Amino acid sequence: DSFGSRGLGEACGRADHPAPPRVRAGDARAAAAWARGQPWGGAGTGPVLIGWSHGGSSALIAWLAAAPGEVAAVAAFYPGCGPA
């Protein structure tokens, strides 16, 4: 919830929301790094990012920017259709 943790309101209907997907992609990559550092997160291929709407866009951008092995996969439900 990168809107709530920043004290921001909803993004619906706002083209000028102060937490665009590119900013929030860093949140997703940081969460993936945290998960990889946990005792239960070291096995397997790596974390999977999941996001809906703005979170879906953020997850896709994070996945595209990730280094090999940083993120195993992404599930993006209803991401934005604009250019990344």
PDB file of C-alpha atoms in Angstrom:
ATOM      1  CA  ASP A   1       0.000   0.000   0.000  1.00  0.00           C
ATOM      2  CA  SER A   2       2.365   2.680  -1.193  1.00  0.00           C
ATOM      3  CA  PHE A   3      -0.381   5.311  -1.215  1.00  0.00           C
ATOM      4  CA  GLY A   4      -1.392   4.824   2.432  1.00  0.00           C
ATOM      5  CA  SER A   5       2.165   4.606   3.741  1.00  0.00           C
ATOM      6  CA  ARG A   6       2.883   7.973   2.113  1.00  0.00           C
ATOM      7  CA  GLY A   7      -0.300   9.575   3.476  1.00  0.00           C
ATOM      8  CA  LEU A   8      -1.737   9.985  -0.036  1.00  0.00           C
ATOM      9  CA  GLY A   9      -5.347   9.635  -1.141  1.00  0.00           C
ATOM     10  CA  GLU A  10      -6.807   7.537  -3.901  1.00  0.00           C
ATOM     11  CA  ALA A  11      -5.412   7.791  -7.412  1.00  0.00           C
ATOM     12  CA  CYS A  12      -8.728   7.319  -9.211  1.00  0.00           C
ATOM     13  CA  GLY A  13      -9.555  10.291 -11.405  1.00  0.00           C
ATOM     14  CA  ARG A  14      -6.246  12.052 -10.726  1.00  0.00           C
ATOM     15  CA  ALA A  15      -3.718  12.379 -13.537  1.00  0.00           C
ATOM     16  CA  ASP A  16      -1.347  14.210 -11.171  1.00  0.00           C
ATOM     17  CA  HIS A  17      -1.120  11.609  -8.404  1.00  0.00           C
ATOM     18  CA  PRO A  18       2.191  12.153  -6.569  1.00  0.00           C
ATOM     19  CA  ALA A  19       3.134   8.444  -6.476  1.00  0.00           C
ATOM     20  CA  PRO A  20       3.371   7.323 -10.120  1.00  0.00           C
ATOM     21  CA  PRO A  21       4.088   3.665 -10.965  1.00  0.00           C
ATOM     22  CA  ARG A  22       7.796   4.353 -11.560  1.00  0.00           C
ATOM     23  CA  VAL A  23       8.199   5.603  -7.977  1.00  0.00           C
ATOM     24  CA  ARG A  24       6.203   2.717  -6.572  1.00  0.00           C
ATOM     25  CA  ALA A  25       8.188   0.176  -8.625  1.00  0.00           C
ATOM     26  CA  GLY A  26      11.040   0.915  -6.226  1.00  0.00           C
ATOM     27  CA  ASP A  27       8.748  -0.092  -3.363  1.00  0.00           C
ATOM     28  CA  ALA A  28       8.073  -3.418  -5.087  1.00  0.00           C
ATOM     29  CA  ARG A  29      11.762  -4.095  -5.686  1.00  0.00           C
ATOM     30  CA  ALA A  30      12.557  -3.232  -2.055  1.00  0.00           C
ATOM     31  CA  ALA A  31       9.844  -5.638  -0.882  1.00  0.00           C
ATOM     32  CA  ALA A  32      11.278  -8.355  -3.145  1.00  0.00           C
ATOM     33  CA  ALA A  33      14.756  -7.754  -1.691  1.00  0.00           C
ATOM     34  CA  TRP A  34      13.341  -7.986   1.827  1.00  0.00           C
ATOM     35  CA  ALA A  35      11.568 -11.264   0.976  1.00  0.00           C
ATOM     36  CA  ARG A  36      14.747 -12.765  -0.506  1.00  0.00           C
ATOM     37  CA  GLY A  37      16.548 -11.967   2.770  1.00  0.00           C
ATOM     38  CA  GLN A  38      14.068 -13.866   4.930  1.00  0.00           C
ATOM     39  CA  PRO A  39      14.747 -17.482   5.967  1.00  0.00           C
ATOM     40  CA  TRP A  40      11.736 -18.609   3.942  1.00  0.00           C
ATOM     41  CA  GLY A  41      12.599 -16.426   0.922  1.00  0.00           C
ATOM     42  CA  GLY A  42      15.933 -17.855  -0.153  1.00  0.00           C
ATOM     43  CA  ALA A  43      14.693 -21.087  -1.707  1.00  0.00           C
ATOM     44  CA  GLY A  44      13.260 -21.375  -5.191  1.00  0.00           C
ATOM     45  CA  THR A  45      13.584 -18.914  -8.017  1.00  0.00           C
ATOM     46  CA  GLY A  46      12.723 -15.676  -6.223  1.00  0.00           C
ATOM     47  CA  PRO A  47       9.764 -13.495  -5.275  1.00  0.00           C
ATOM     48  CA  VAL A  48       6.711 -13.003  -7.469  1.00  0.00           C
ATOM     49  CA  LEU A  49       5.215  -9.510  -7.687  1.00  0.00           C
ATOM     50  CA  ILE A  50       1.418  -9.167  -7.810  1.00  0.00           C
ATOM     51  CA  GLY A  51      -0.453  -5.942  -8.370  1.00  0.00           C
ATOM     52  CA  TRP A  52      -3.876  -4.628  -9.323  1.00  0.00           C
ATOM     53  CA  SER A  53      -4.527  -1.435 -11.309  1.00  0.00           C
ATOM     54  CA  HIS A  54      -1.788   1.083 -10.393  1.00  0.00           C
ATOM     55  CA  GLY A  55      -0.047  -1.695  -8.498  1.00  0.00           C
ATOM     56  CA  GLY A  56      -0.117  -3.837 -11.641  1.00  0.00           C
ATOM     57  CA  SER A  57       1.652  -1.094 -13.573  1.00  0.00           C
ATOM     58  CA  SER A  58       4.168  -0.711 -10.751  1.00  0.00           C
ATOM     59  CA  ALA A  59       4.800  -4.475 -10.632  1.00  0.00           C
ATOM     60  CA  LEU A  60       5.403  -4.619 -14.398  1.00  0.00           C
ATOM     61  CA  ILE A  61       7.837  -1.693 -14.303  1.00  0.00           C
ATOM     62  CA  ALA A  62       9.659  -3.235 -11.321  1.00  0.00           C
ATOM     63  CA  TRP A  63       9.932  -6.571 -13.135  1.00  0.00           C
ATOM     64  CA  LEU A  64      11.315  -4.918 -16.269  1.00  0.00           C
ATOM     65  CA  ALA A  65      13.921  -3.018 -14.214  1.00  0.00           C
ATOM     66  CA  ALA A  66      14.918  -5.996 -12.051  1.00  0.00           C
ATOM     67  CA  ALA A  67      18.282  -7.677 -12.321  1.00  0.00           C
ATOM     68  CA  PRO A  68      18.316 -11.395 -13.184  1.00  0.00           C
ATOM     69  CA  GLY A  69      17.062 -13.388 -10.189  1.00  0.00           C
ATOM     70  CA  GLU A  70      15.714 -10.333  -8.397  1.00  0.00           C
ATOM     71  CA  VAL A  71      12.091 -11.113  -9.329  1.00  0.00           C
ATOM     72  CA  ALA A  72      10.927 -14.503 -10.610  1.00  0.00           C
ATOM     73  CA  ALA A  73       7.641 -13.447 -12.191  1.00  0.00           C
ATOM     74  CA  VAL A  74       4.870 -10.885 -12.132  1.00  0.00           C
ATOM     75  CA  ALA A  75       1.080 -11.063 -12.157  1.00  0.00           C
ATOM     76  CA  ALA A  76      -0.453  -7.743 -13.178  1.00  0.00           C
ATOM     77  CA  PHE A  77      -4.226  -7.422 -13.065  1.00  0.00           C
ATOM     78  CA  TYR A  78      -5.712  -4.453 -14.933  1.00  0.00           C
ATOM     79  CA  PRO A  79      -2.479  -2.450 -15.284  1.00  0.00           C
ATOM     80  CA  GLY A  80      -2.561   0.884 -17.045  1.00  0.00           C
ATOM     81  CA  CYS A  81      -2.344   0.865 -20.816  1.00  0.00           C
ATOM     82  CA  GLY A  82      -0.047   3.869 -21.195  1.00  0.00           C
ATOM     83  CA  PRO A  83       3.628   3.684 -22.032  1.00  0.00           C
ATOM     84  CA  ALA A  84       5.926   2.501 -19.251  1.00  0.00           C
TER      85      ALA A  84
END
